[in-house]
PDB file of C-alpha atoms and ligand atoms in Angstrom:
ATOM      1  CA  UNK A   1      -5.780  12.087 -14.885  1.00 93.00           C
ATOM      2  CA  UNK A   2      -2.965  14.257 -13.465  1.00 97.00           C
ATOM      3  CA  UNK A   3      -1.899  11.823 -10.687  1.00 98.00           C
ATOM      4  CA  UNK A   4      -2.429   8.168  -9.933  1.00 98.00           C
ATOM      5  CA  UNK A   5      -2.661   7.888  -6.116  1.00 98.00           C
ATOM      6  CA  UNK A   6      -5.167   5.172  -5.617  1.00 98.00           C
ATOM      7  CA  UNK A   7      -7.696   2.946  -7.301  1.00 98.00           C
ATOM      8  CA  UNK A   8     -10.765   4.499  -5.785  1.00 97.00           C
ATOM      9  CA  UNK A   9     -10.333   7.599  -7.893  1.00 98.00           C
ATOM     10  CA  UNK A  10     -10.737   5.572 -11.067  1.00 98.00           C
ATOM     11  CA  UNK A  11     -14.129   4.627 -12.623  1.00 98.00           C
ATOM     12  CA  UNK A  12     -14.694   1.342 -14.442  1.00 98.00           C
ATOM     13  CA  UNK A  13     -14.273   3.267 -17.722  1.00 98.00           C
ATOM     14  CA  UNK A  14     -10.945   4.813 -16.633  1.00 98.00           C
ATOM     15  CA  UNK A  15      -9.662   1.211 -15.632  1.00 98.00           C
ATOM     16  CA  UNK A  16     -10.761  -0.203 -19.029  1.00 98.00           C
ATOM     17  CA  UNK A  17      -9.096   2.608 -20.861  1.00 98.00           C
ATOM     18  CA  UNK A  18      -5.839   2.041 -19.008  1.00 98.00           C
ATOM     19  CA  UNK A  19      -5.958  -1.680 -19.794  1.00 98.00           C
ATOM     20  CA  UNK A  20      -6.673  -0.962 -23.481  1.00 98.00           C
ATOM     21  CA  UNK A  21      -3.913   1.561 -23.608  1.00 98.00           C
ATOM     22  CA  UNK A  22      -1.390  -0.982 -22.087  1.00 98.00           C
ATOM     23  CA  UNK A  23      -2.483  -3.395 -24.763  1.00 98.00           C
ATOM     24  CA  UNK A  24      -2.009  -0.727 -27.457  1.00 97.00           C
ATOM     25  CA  UNK A  25       1.603  -0.108 -26.183  1.00 97.00           C
ATOM     26  CA  UNK A  26       2.404  -3.825 -26.105  1.00 97.00           C
ATOM     27  CA  UNK A  27       1.040  -4.077 -29.695  1.00 95.00           C
ATOM     28  CA  UNK A  28       3.023  -1.007 -30.853  1.00 94.00           C
ATOM     29  CA  UNK A  29       6.222  -2.402 -29.524  1.00 93.00           C
ATOM     30  CA  UNK A  30       5.872  -5.934 -30.796  1.00 88.00           C
ATOM     31  CA  UNK A  31       7.138  -5.424 -34.336  1.00 84.00           C
ATOM     32  CA  UNK A  32       9.736  -2.840 -33.485  1.00 91.00           C
ATOM     33  CA  UNK A  33      13.359  -3.654 -33.691  1.00 92.00           C
ATOM     34  CA  UNK A  34      14.203  -0.968 -31.223  1.00 93.00           C
ATOM     35  CA  UNK A  35      11.680  -1.254 -28.407  1.00 92.00           C
ATOM     36  CA  UNK A  36      11.225   2.527 -27.874  1.00 95.00           C
ATOM     37  CA  UNK A  37       8.454   4.971 -28.821  1.00 96.00           C
ATOM     38  CA  UNK A  38       8.987   8.756 -28.889  1.00 97.00           C
ATOM     39  CA  UNK A  39       5.844   9.570 -26.807  1.00 97.00           C
ATOM     40  CA  UNK A  40       7.497  11.117 -23.746  1.00 98.00           C
ATOM     41  CA  UNK A  41      10.664  12.487 -25.336  1.00 98.00           C
ATOM     42  CA  UNK A  42      11.997  15.460 -23.404  1.00 97.00           C
ATOM     43  CA  UNK A  43      10.044  14.534 -20.100  1.00 98.00           C
ATOM     44  CA  UNK A  44      11.959  14.184 -16.923  1.00 98.00           C
ATOM     45  CA  UNK A  45      10.675  11.508 -14.535  1.00 98.00           C
ATOM     46  CA  UNK A  46      12.074  10.896 -11.022  1.00 98.00           C
ATOM     47  CA  UNK A  47      11.596   7.629  -9.146  1.00 97.00           C
ATOM     48  CA  UNK A  48      11.714   8.265  -5.369  1.00 96.00           C
ATOM     49  CA  UNK A  49      11.850   4.881  -3.488  1.00 95.00           C
ATOM     50  CA  UNK A  50      11.836   4.814   0.264  1.00 94.00           C
ATOM     51  CA  UNK A  51      11.170   1.047   0.293  1.00 93.00           C
ATOM     52  CA  UNK A  52      12.830  -1.938  -1.413  1.00 90.00           C
ATOM     53  CA  UNK A  53      11.606  -2.878  -4.829  1.00 93.00           C
ATOM     54  CA  UNK A  54      12.586  -5.159  -7.756  1.00 95.00           C
ATOM     55  CA  UNK A  55       9.708  -5.483 -10.149  1.00 97.00           C
ATOM     56  CA  UNK A  56       7.867  -2.210  -9.572  1.00 98.00           C
ATOM     57  CA  UNK A  57      10.988   0.030  -9.706  1.00 97.00           C
ATOM     58  CA  UNK A  58      12.603  -1.834 -12.795  1.00 97.00           C
ATOM     59  CA  UNK A  59       9.287  -1.981 -14.720  1.00 98.00           C
ATOM     60  CA  UNK A  60       8.511   1.716 -14.115  1.00 98.00           C
ATOM     61  CA  UNK A  61      12.121   2.539 -15.274  1.00 98.00           C
ATOM     62  CA  UNK A  62      11.839   0.484 -18.358  1.00 98.00           C
ATOM     63  CA  UNK A  63       8.299   1.760 -19.099  1.00 98.00           C
ATOM     64  CA  UNK A  64       9.609   5.305 -18.980  1.00 98.00           C
ATOM     65  CA  UNK A  65      12.669   4.563 -21.093  1.00 98.00           C
ATOM     66  CA  UNK A  66      10.504   2.767 -23.682  1.00 97.00           C
ATOM     67  CA  UNK A  67       8.557   5.915 -23.963  1.00 98.00           C
ATOM     68  CA  UNK A  68      11.825   7.913 -24.354  1.00 98.00           C
ATOM     69  CA  UNK A  69      11.498   9.754 -21.019  1.00 98.00           C
ATOM     70  CA  UNK A  70      14.633  10.699 -19.101  1.00 98.00           C
ATOM     71  CA  UNK A  71      14.437   8.600 -15.861  1.00 98.00           C
ATOM     72  CA  UNK A  72      16.288   9.465 -12.712  1.00 96.00           C
ATOM     73  CA  UNK A  73      16.294   7.195  -9.774  1.00 94.00           C
ATOM     74  CA  UNK A  74      16.669   8.247  -6.127  1.00 90.00           C
ATOM     75  CA  UNK A  75      16.694   5.683  -3.347  1.00 83.00           C
ATOM     76  CA  UNK A  76      16.184   7.032   0.174  1.00 82.00           C
ATOM     77  CA  UNK A  77      19.096   4.904   1.477  1.00 81.00           C
ATOM     78  CA  UNK A  78      21.650   6.855  -0.592  1.00 79.00           C
ATOM     79  CA  UNK A  79      20.026  10.324  -0.596  1.00 79.00           C
ATOM     80  CA  UNK A  80      19.759  13.350   1.714  1.00 80.00           C
ATOM     81  CA  UNK A  81      16.755  11.604   3.338  1.00 79.00           C
ATOM     82  CA  UNK A  82      19.454   9.912   5.372  1.00 79.00           C
ATOM     83  CA  UNK A  83      20.584  13.335   6.633  1.00 86.00           C
ATOM     84  CA  UNK A  84      17.141  14.052   7.807  1.00 87.00           C
ATOM     85  CA  UNK A  85      15.641  15.962   4.925  1.00 89.00           C
ATOM     86  CA  UNK A  86      11.727  15.938   5.009  1.00 93.00           C
ATOM     87  CA  UNK A  87       9.635  14.355   2.221  1.00 94.00           C
ATOM     88  CA  UNK A  88       8.217  17.876   1.560  1.00 95.00           C
ATOM     89  CA  UNK A  89      11.749  19.331   0.890  1.00 95.00           C
ATOM     90  CA  UNK A  90      12.854  16.353  -1.095  1.00 94.00           C
ATOM     91  CA  UNK A  91       9.678  16.650  -3.308  1.00 96.00           C
ATOM     92  CA  UNK A  92      10.179  20.500  -3.721  1.00 96.00           C
ATOM     93  CA  UNK A  93      13.858  19.855  -4.604  1.00 95.00           C
ATOM     94  CA  UNK A  94      12.756  17.364  -7.396  1.00 96.00           C
ATOM     95  CA  UNK A  95      10.201  19.892  -8.652  1.00 96.00           C
ATOM     96  CA  UNK A  96      12.887  22.578  -8.785  1.00 96.00           C
ATOM     97  CA  UNK A  97      15.158  20.234 -10.798  1.00 95.00           C
ATOM     98  CA  UNK A  98      12.374  20.105 -13.400  1.00 96.00           C
ATOM     99  CA  UNK A  99      10.748  16.658 -12.666  1.00 98.00           C
ATOM    100  CA  UNK A 100       7.363  16.434 -14.529  1.00 98.00           C
ATOM    101  CA  UNK A 101       6.569  13.082 -12.892  1.00 98.00           C
ATOM    102  CA  UNK A 102       7.436  11.632  -9.449  1.00 98.00           C
ATOM    103  CA  UNK A 103       6.876   7.930  -9.030  1.00 98.00           C
ATOM    104  CA  UNK A 104       6.989   7.322  -5.351  1.00 98.00           C
ATOM    105  CA  UNK A 105       7.124   4.280  -2.997  1.00 97.00           C
ATOM    106  CA  UNK A 106       6.864   5.025   0.679  1.00 96.00           C
ATOM    107  CA  UNK A 107       6.340   3.047   3.913  1.00 94.00           C
ATOM    108  CA  UNK A 108       3.595   5.445   5.221  1.00 95.00           C
ATOM    109  CA  UNK A 109       0.011   5.281   3.941  1.00 97.00           C
ATOM    110  CA  UNK A 110      -1.026   8.538   2.282  1.00 97.00           C
ATOM    111  CA  UNK A 111       2.520   9.886   1.685  1.00 97.00           C
ATOM    112  CA  UNK A 112       2.053  10.359  -2.144  1.00 98.00           C
ATOM    113  CA  UNK A 113      -1.351  12.055  -1.477  1.00 98.00           C
ATOM    114  CA  UNK A 114       0.509  14.507   0.938  1.00 97.00           C
ATOM    115  CA  UNK A 115       3.269  15.131  -1.661  1.00 97.00           C
ATOM    116  CA  UNK A 116       0.703  15.949  -4.335  1.00 98.00           C
ATOM    117  CA  UNK A 117      -0.884  18.481  -1.978  1.00 97.00           C
ATOM    118  CA  UNK A 118       2.448  20.038  -0.938  1.00 97.00           C
ATOM    119  CA  UNK A 119       3.758  20.332  -4.418  1.00 97.00           C
ATOM    120  CA  UNK A 120       0.486  21.855  -5.710  1.00 95.00           C
ATOM    121  CA  UNK A 121       0.694  24.770  -3.220  1.00 93.00           C
ATOM    122  CA  UNK A 122       1.849  27.130  -5.887  1.00 87.00           C
ATOM    123  CA  UNK A 123      -0.300  25.741  -8.804  1.00 84.00           C
ATOM    124  CA  UNK A 124       1.989  23.655 -11.019  1.00 90.00           C
ATOM    125  CA  UNK A 125       2.508  20.157  -9.690  1.00 96.00           C
ATOM    126  CA  UNK A 126       4.490  17.185 -11.262  1.00 98.00           C
ATOM    127  CA  UNK A 127       2.340  14.062 -11.808  1.00 98.00           C
ATOM    128  CA  UNK A 128       2.553  11.864  -8.673  1.00 98.00           C
ATOM    129  CA  UNK A 129       2.265   8.224  -9.143  1.00 98.00           C
ATOM    130  CA  UNK A 130       1.908   5.997  -6.179  1.00 98.00           C
ATOM    131  CA  UNK A 131       4.177   2.870  -6.481  1.00 98.00           C
ATOM    132  CA  UNK A 132       3.068   1.615  -3.047  1.00 98.00           C
ATOM    133  CA  UNK A 133       2.321   3.481   0.219  1.00 98.00           C
ATOM    134  CA  UNK A 134       2.579   1.254   3.279  1.00 96.00           C
ATOM    135  CA  UNK A 135      -0.315  -1.167   3.593  1.00 95.00           C
ATOM    136  CA  UNK A 136      -2.610   1.341   1.751  1.00 97.00           C
ATOM    137  CA  UNK A 137      -2.476   1.318  -2.044  1.00 98.00           C
ATOM    138  CA  UNK A 138      -0.503  -0.080  -4.948  1.00 98.00           C
ATOM    139  CA  UNK A 139      -2.576   1.015  -7.973  1.00 98.00           C
ATOM    140  CA  UNK A 140      -0.296  -0.038 -10.830  1.00 98.00           C
ATOM    141  CA  UNK A 141      -0.118  -3.592  -9.199  1.00 98.00           C
ATOM    142  CA  UNK A 142      -3.861  -3.892  -9.263  1.00 98.00           C
ATOM    143  CA  UNK A 143      -3.973  -2.607 -12.912  1.00 99.00           C
ATOM    144  CA  UNK A 144      -1.367  -5.102 -14.078  1.00 99.00           C
ATOM    145  CA  UNK A 145      -3.191  -7.886 -12.158  1.00 99.00           C
ATOM    146  CA  UNK A 146      -6.410  -6.872 -13.894  1.00 99.00           C
ATOM    147  CA  UNK A 147      -4.795  -6.964 -17.275  1.00 98.00           C
ATOM    148  CA  UNK A 148      -3.669 -10.532 -16.523  1.00 98.00           C
ATOM    149  CA  UNK A 149      -7.114 -11.465 -15.443  1.00 98.00           C
ATOM    150  CA  UNK A 150      -8.719 -10.032 -18.426  1.00 98.00           C
ATOM    151  CA  UNK A 151      -6.299 -11.666 -20.817  1.00 98.00           C
ATOM    152  CA  UNK A 152      -6.518 -15.078 -19.188  1.00 98.00           C
ATOM    153  CA  UNK A 153     -10.140 -15.139 -18.148  1.00 98.00           C
ATOM    154  CA  UNK A 154     -11.782 -12.928 -20.779  1.00 98.00           C
ATOM    155  CA  UNK A 155     -13.221 -10.323 -18.265  1.00 98.00           C
ATOM    156  CA  UNK A 156     -14.267  -9.661 -14.680  1.00 98.00           C
ATOM    157  CA  UNK A 157     -18.010  -9.864 -14.571  1.00 97.00           C
ATOM    158  CA  UNK A 158     -19.024 -12.752 -12.266  1.00 95.00           C
ATOM    159  CA  UNK A 159     -15.542 -14.143 -12.144  1.00 98.00           C
ATOM    160  CA  UNK A 160     -14.623 -15.449  -8.620  1.00 98.00           C
ATOM    161  CA  UNK A 161     -11.227 -14.248  -7.390  1.00 98.00           C
ATOM    162  CA  UNK A 162      -9.663 -15.426  -4.100  1.00 98.00           C
ATOM    163  CA  UNK A 163      -7.049 -13.203  -2.407  1.00 98.00           C
ATOM    164  CA  UNK A 164      -5.347 -15.456   0.061  1.00 98.00           C
ATOM    165  CA  UNK A 165      -3.020 -14.810   3.025  1.00 97.00           C
ATOM    166  CA  UNK A 166      -1.871 -11.613   4.706  1.00 96.00           C
ATOM    167  CA  UNK A 167      -4.706  -9.370   3.848  1.00 97.00           C
ATOM    168  CA  UNK A 168      -4.099  -7.165   6.871  1.00 96.00           C
ATOM    169  CA  UNK A 169      -0.787  -5.632   5.774  1.00 95.00           C
ATOM    170  CA  UNK A 170      -1.330  -5.875   1.959  1.00 96.00           C
ATOM    171  CA  UNK A 171      -1.615  -2.833  -0.218  1.00 98.00           C
ATOM    172  CA  UNK A 172      -2.045  -5.335  -3.083  1.00 98.00           C
ATOM    173  CA  UNK A 173      -5.351  -6.465  -1.531  1.00 98.00           C
ATOM    174  CA  UNK A 174      -6.727  -2.994  -0.846  1.00 98.00           C
ATOM    175  CA  UNK A 175      -6.086  -1.991  -4.451  1.00 98.00           C
ATOM    176  CA  UNK A 176      -7.294  -5.320  -5.962  1.00 98.00           C
ATOM    177  CA  UNK A 177     -10.478  -5.307  -3.832  1.00 98.00           C
ATOM    178  CA  UNK A 178     -11.349  -1.771  -5.095  1.00 98.00           C
ATOM    179  CA  UNK A 179     -10.524  -2.595  -8.665  1.00 98.00           C
ATOM    180  CA  UNK A 180     -12.078  -6.024  -8.919  1.00 98.00           C
ATOM    181  CA  UNK A 181     -15.368  -5.052  -7.284  1.00 98.00           C
ATOM    182  CA  UNK A 182     -15.618  -1.993  -9.435  1.00 98.00           C
ATOM    183  CA  UNK A 183     -15.293  -4.226 -12.444  1.00 98.00           C
ATOM    184  CA  UNK A 184     -17.996  -6.645 -11.256  1.00 98.00           C
ATOM    185  CA  UNK A 185     -15.820  -9.650  -9.980  1.00 98.00           C
ATOM    186  CA  UNK A 186     -16.795 -11.593  -6.824  1.00 98.00           C
ATOM    187  CA  UNK A 187     -13.915 -11.248  -4.399  1.00 98.00           C
ATOM    188  CA  UNK A 188     -13.236 -13.582  -1.492  1.00 98.00           C
ATOM    189  CA  UNK A 189     -10.563 -12.895   1.057  1.00 98.00           C
ATOM    190  CA  UNK A 190      -9.114 -16.141   2.610  1.00 98.00           C
ATOM    191  CA  UNK A 191      -7.006 -15.262   5.621  1.00 97.00           C
ATOM    192  CA  UNK A 192      -6.280 -16.214   9.223  1.00 95.00           C
ATOM    193  CA  UNK A 193      -8.463 -14.304  11.619  1.00 95.00           C
ATOM    194  CA  UNK A 194      -5.389 -12.406  12.814  1.00 94.00           C
ATOM    195  CA  UNK A 195      -4.710 -11.187   9.343  1.00 96.00           C
ATOM    196  CA  UNK A 196      -8.125  -9.878   8.359  1.00 97.00           C
ATOM    197  CA  UNK A 197      -8.198  -6.048   8.133  1.00 95.00           C
ATOM    198  CA  UNK A 198     -10.502  -4.189  10.374  1.00 93.00           C
ATOM    199  CA  UNK A 199     -13.428  -2.552   8.635  1.00 94.00           C
ATOM    200  CA  UNK A 200     -13.618  -5.324   5.981  1.00 97.00           C
ATOM    201  CA  UNK A 201     -17.393  -5.609   6.468  1.00 96.00           C
ATOM    202  CA  UNK A 202     -17.628  -2.343   4.311  1.00 96.00           C
ATOM    203  CA  UNK A 203     -15.507  -3.813   1.483  1.00 96.00           C
ATOM    204  CA  UNK A 204     -18.054  -5.694  -0.689  1.00 96.00           C
ATOM    205  CA  UNK A 205     -16.175  -9.014  -0.209  1.00 98.00           C
ATOM    206  CA  UNK A 206     -16.679 -12.228   1.659  1.00 98.00           C
ATOM    207  CA  UNK A 207     -14.131 -13.389   4.231  1.00 98.00           C
ATOM    208  CA  UNK A 208     -13.464 -16.963   5.049  1.00 98.00           C
ATOM    209  CA  UNK A 209     -10.783 -19.325   6.675  1.00 97.00           C
ATOM    210  CA  UNK A 210     -11.914 -22.295   4.547  1.00 98.00           C
ATOM    211  CA  UNK A 211      -9.531 -22.199   1.590  1.00 98.00           C
ATOM    212  CA  UNK A 212     -10.360 -25.721   0.237  1.00 98.00           C
ATOM    213  CA  UNK A 213     -14.055 -24.957   0.111  1.00 98.00           C
ATOM    214  CA  UNK A 214     -13.500 -21.667  -1.891  1.00 98.00           C
ATOM    215  CA  UNK A 215     -10.930 -23.050  -4.218  1.00 97.00           C
ATOM    216  CA  UNK A 216     -12.984 -25.433  -6.288  1.00 96.00           C
ATOM    217  CA  UNK A 217     -14.954 -22.990  -8.189  1.00 97.00           C
ATOM    218  CA  UNK A 218     -12.548 -20.053  -8.208  1.00 98.00           C
ATOM    219  CA  UNK A 219     -11.447 -18.627 -11.602  1.00 98.00           C
ATOM    220  CA  UNK A 220      -8.198 -16.977 -10.033  1.00 98.00           C
ATOM    221  CA  UNK A 221      -6.352 -17.437  -6.820  1.00 98.00           C
ATOM    222  CA  UNK A 222      -4.022 -14.559  -5.896  1.00 98.00           C
ATOM    223  CA  UNK A 223      -1.550 -15.655  -3.310  1.00 98.00           C
ATOM    224  CA  UNK A 224       0.036 -12.985  -1.059  1.00 97.00           C
ATOM    225  CA  UNK A 225       3.357 -12.753   0.633  1.00 95.00           C
ATOM    226  CA  UNK A 226       3.269 -12.525   4.496  1.00 93.00           C
ATOM    227  CA  UNK A 227       4.550  -8.973   5.112  1.00 87.00           C
ATOM    228  CA  UNK A 228       7.019  -9.730   7.873  1.00 84.00           C
ATOM    229  CA  UNK A 229       8.384  -6.194   7.573  1.00 85.00           C
ATOM    230  CA  UNK A 230       5.096  -4.696   8.665  1.00 83.00           C
ATOM    231  CA  UNK A 231       4.511  -7.064  11.526  1.00 79.00           C
ATOM    232  CA  UNK A 232       5.327  -6.927  15.205  1.00 75.00           C
ATOM    233  CA  UNK A 233       4.743 -10.149  17.042  1.00 73.00           C
ATOM    234  CA  UNK A 234       3.297 -13.484  16.047  1.00 78.00           C
ATOM    235  CA  UNK A 235       0.190 -13.481  13.915  1.00 83.00           C
ATOM    236  CA  UNK A 236       0.107 -17.351  13.364  1.00 83.00           C
ATOM    237  CA  UNK A 237       1.810 -20.045  15.223  1.00 77.00           C
ATOM    238  CA  UNK A 238       4.309 -21.360  12.648  1.00 86.00           C
ATOM    239  CA  UNK A 239       5.344 -21.259   9.037  1.00 86.00           C
ATOM    240  CA  UNK A 240       4.483 -24.919   8.675  1.00 89.00           C
ATOM    241  CA  UNK A 241       0.915 -24.360  10.027  1.00 90.00           C
ATOM    242  CA  UNK A 242       0.579 -21.204   7.675  1.00 92.00           C
ATOM    243  CA  UNK A 243       1.571 -23.333   4.684  1.00 93.00           C
ATOM    244  CA  UNK A 244      -0.882 -26.120   5.563  1.00 94.00           C
ATOM    245  CA  UNK A 245      -3.861 -23.846   6.067  1.00 95.00           C
ATOM    246  CA  UNK A 246      -3.192 -20.969   3.715  1.00 96.00           C
ATOM    247  CA  UNK A 247      -0.515 -22.057   1.311  1.00 97.00           C
ATOM    248  CA  UNK A 248      -1.059 -22.983  -2.406  1.00 98.00           C
ATOM    249  CA  UNK A 249       0.173 -26.448  -1.906  1.00 98.00           C
ATOM    250  CA  UNK A 250       0.540 -29.170  -4.643  1.00 98.00           C
ATOM    251  CA  UNK A 251      -2.660 -30.822  -3.265  1.00 98.00           C
ATOM    252  CA  UNK A 252      -4.604 -27.580  -3.460  1.00 98.00           C
ATOM    253  CA  UNK A 253      -3.319 -26.853  -6.893  1.00 98.00           C
ATOM    254  CA  UNK A 254      -4.761 -30.268  -8.101  1.00 98.00           C
ATOM    255  CA  UNK A 255      -8.229 -29.219  -6.606  1.00 97.00           C
ATOM    256  CA  UNK A 256      -8.477 -26.202  -8.865  1.00 98.00           C
ATOM    257  CA  UNK A 257     -10.639 -26.093 -11.911  1.00 97.00           C
ATOM    258  CA  UNK A 258      -8.773 -26.631 -15.169  1.00 96.00           C
ATOM    259  CA  UNK A 259      -9.191 -23.137 -16.422  1.00 96.00           C
ATOM    260  CA  UNK A 260      -8.273 -21.342 -13.215  1.00 98.00           C
ATOM    261  CA  UNK A 261      -5.111 -19.400 -12.767  1.00 98.00           C
ATOM    262  CA  UNK A 262      -2.656 -18.902  -9.799  1.00 98.00           C
ATOM    263  CA  UNK A 263      -1.430 -15.441  -9.405  1.00 98.00           C
ATOM    264  CA  UNK A 264       1.235 -13.751  -7.179  1.00 98.00           C
ATOM    265  CA  UNK A 265       2.460 -10.179  -7.198  1.00 98.00           C
ATOM    266  CA  UNK A 266       5.855 -11.191  -6.217  1.00 96.00           C
ATOM    267  CA  UNK A 267       8.249 -11.473  -4.364  1.00 96.00           C
ATOM    268  CA  UNK A 268       7.039 -14.945  -3.662  1.00 96.00           C
ATOM    269  CA  UNK A 269       8.281 -17.002  -0.823  1.00 95.00           C
ATOM    270  CA  UNK A 270       8.330 -20.623  -2.273  1.00 96.00           C
ATOM    271  CA  UNK A 271       7.464 -23.260   0.383  1.00 93.00           C
ATOM    272  CA  UNK A 272       5.501 -20.658   2.511  1.00 92.00           C
ATOM    273  CA  UNK A 273       2.593 -19.152   0.640  1.00 95.00           C
ATOM    274  CA  UNK A 274       3.193 -21.209  -2.632  1.00 97.00           C
ATOM    275  CA  UNK A 275       4.865 -24.529  -3.164  1.00 96.00           C
ATOM    276  CA  UNK A 276       7.841 -24.797  -5.388  1.00 96.00           C
ATOM    277  CA  UNK A 277       6.306 -26.687  -8.353  1.00 97.00           C
ATOM    278  CA  UNK A 278       3.009 -24.593  -8.213  1.00 98.00           C
ATOM    279  CA  UNK A 279       4.857 -21.407  -8.756  1.00 98.00           C
ATOM    280  CA  UNK A 280       6.215 -22.807 -12.100  1.00 98.00           C
ATOM    281  CA  UNK A 281       2.989 -24.581 -13.125  1.00 98.00           C
ATOM    282  CA  UNK A 282       1.566 -23.829 -16.539  1.00 98.00           C
ATOM    283  CA  UNK A 283      -1.459 -21.929 -14.976  1.00 98.00           C
ATOM    284  CA  UNK A 284       0.819 -19.817 -12.800  1.00 98.00           C
ATOM    285  CA  UNK A 285       0.756 -16.209 -14.183  1.00 98.00           C
ATOM    286  CA  UNK A 286       3.596 -14.877 -12.025  1.00 98.00           C
ATOM    287  CA  UNK A 287       5.949 -13.929 -14.848  1.00 98.00           C
ATOM    288  CA  UNK A 288       3.125 -12.888 -17.176  1.00 98.00           C
ATOM    289  CA  UNK A 289       2.119 -10.330 -14.429  1.00 98.00           C
ATOM    290  CA  UNK A 290       5.619  -8.997 -14.487  1.00 98.00           C
ATOM    291  CA  UNK A 291       5.649  -8.515 -18.234  1.00 97.00           C
ATOM    292  CA  UNK A 292       2.208  -6.859 -18.036  1.00 98.00           C
ATOM    293  CA  UNK A 293       3.632  -4.457 -15.505  1.00 98.00           C
ATOM    294  CA  UNK A 294       5.774  -2.748 -18.102  1.00 98.00           C
ATOM    295  CA  UNK A 295       2.871  -2.084 -20.366  1.00 98.00           C
ATOM    296  CA  UNK A 296       0.508  -0.951 -17.577  1.00 98.00           C
ATOM    297  CA  UNK A 297       3.164   1.576 -16.380  1.00 98.00           C
ATOM    298  CA  UNK A 298       3.633   2.846 -19.954  1.00 98.00           C
ATOM    299  CA  UNK A 299      -0.063   3.456 -20.034  1.00 98.00           C
ATOM    300  CA  UNK A 300      -0.039   5.195 -16.582  1.00 98.00           C
ATOM    301  CA  UNK A 301       2.975   7.406 -17.398  1.00 98.00           C
ATOM    302  CA  UNK A 302       1.223   8.292 -20.767  1.00 98.00           C
ATOM    303  CA  UNK A 303      -2.056   9.115 -19.177  1.00 98.00           C
ATOM    304  CA  UNK A 304      -0.732  11.131 -16.238  1.00 98.00           C
ATOM    305  CA  UNK A 305       2.113  13.034 -17.916  1.00 98.00           C
ATOM    306  CA  UNK A 306       0.218  13.929 -20.983  1.00 96.00           C
ATOM    307  CA  UNK A 307      -2.990  14.807 -19.142  1.00 85.00           C
TER     308      UNK A 307
HETATM  309  C1  LIG B   1       4.188  -6.149  -3.641  1.00 59.40           C
HETATM  310  C2  LIG B   1       4.392  -4.753  -2.900  1.00 59.40           C
HETATM  311  O1  LIG B   1       5.441  -4.256  -2.811  1.00 59.40           O
HETATM  312  O2  LIG B   1       3.397  -4.334  -2.274  1.00 59.40           O
HETATM  313  N1  LIG B   1       5.203  -6.335  -4.602  1.00 59.40           N
HETATM  314  C3  LIG B   1       5.250  -5.786  -5.757  1.00 59.40           C
HETATM  315  O3  LIG B   1       5.097  -4.535  -5.845  1.00 59.40           O
HETATM  316  N2  LIG B   1       5.405  -6.515  -6.757  1.00 59.40           N
HETATM  317  C4  LIG B   1       3.853  -7.223  -2.739  1.00 59.40           C
HETATM  318  C5  LIG B   1       4.793  -7.657  -1.677  1.00 59.40           C
HETATM  319  O4  LIG B   1       5.851  -7.004  -1.461  1.00 59.40           O
HETATM  320  O5  LIG B   1       4.589  -8.679  -1.050  1.00 59.40           O
END
């Protein structure tokens, strides 16, 4: 696996191998006093972020450092991108500097795919890892969510997973739908009609507005942030109405089955898509997902850079 650009390029076996590898890294680190492995010593990895990030950027950075790679971070807001440099020229510059891996977040769908094509023109290309491209894909998020589901629910086959909220603008949804359906889970999108993506009929999912009905026998409920930054105009009447119809309220939380989990990729907006106490409930996996993110990203860096 030279690059990780999207989930659809992965088979069920590739996904299982990456989850196993992440567990191996977690296990290898647990007894070590110094949380570092020599696996990627001497590798230069550049993080190129054109959009804000807390969890994804910090966990990629930690993952690389734990594998002893040299990590360099470039944020578009303080780089020559502000002077008008094109993505292609920035990528070629990083390649000329010796980057063997480029982890990239960009607001435009397909930008990491384009960069991989441009940098391959003369044969040698750094590994490109997509850390989120617009509303398109966020493969490492889906993988860390999958690791959490496997650990908490014991597997995917026949598990019923709800993805709730802004499905239209969410790369987390697109990546998770591809991964979870590949692994045999039943996926239901719960979203206001205005926030259902076009073409969803080809996705192998059910779509509904009836959250309460689907909730009772769900094994996992993944709440989504409303992506205000990708919205122009009103997609629902008010925050209060959104919370009432599509929020994980205390009342809905009490309707869930005992073994079911509440997930959120973060950043979560308490009081909107998830109520304050539910975010901290014992079946909320929000912080567990964050921890899994480091091990998944170690597995991805290892599998791409050493391919
Ligand atoms: C998600 C993202 O950036 O797509 N966050 C993340 O990576 N943890 C979800 C979001 O921003 O709502």
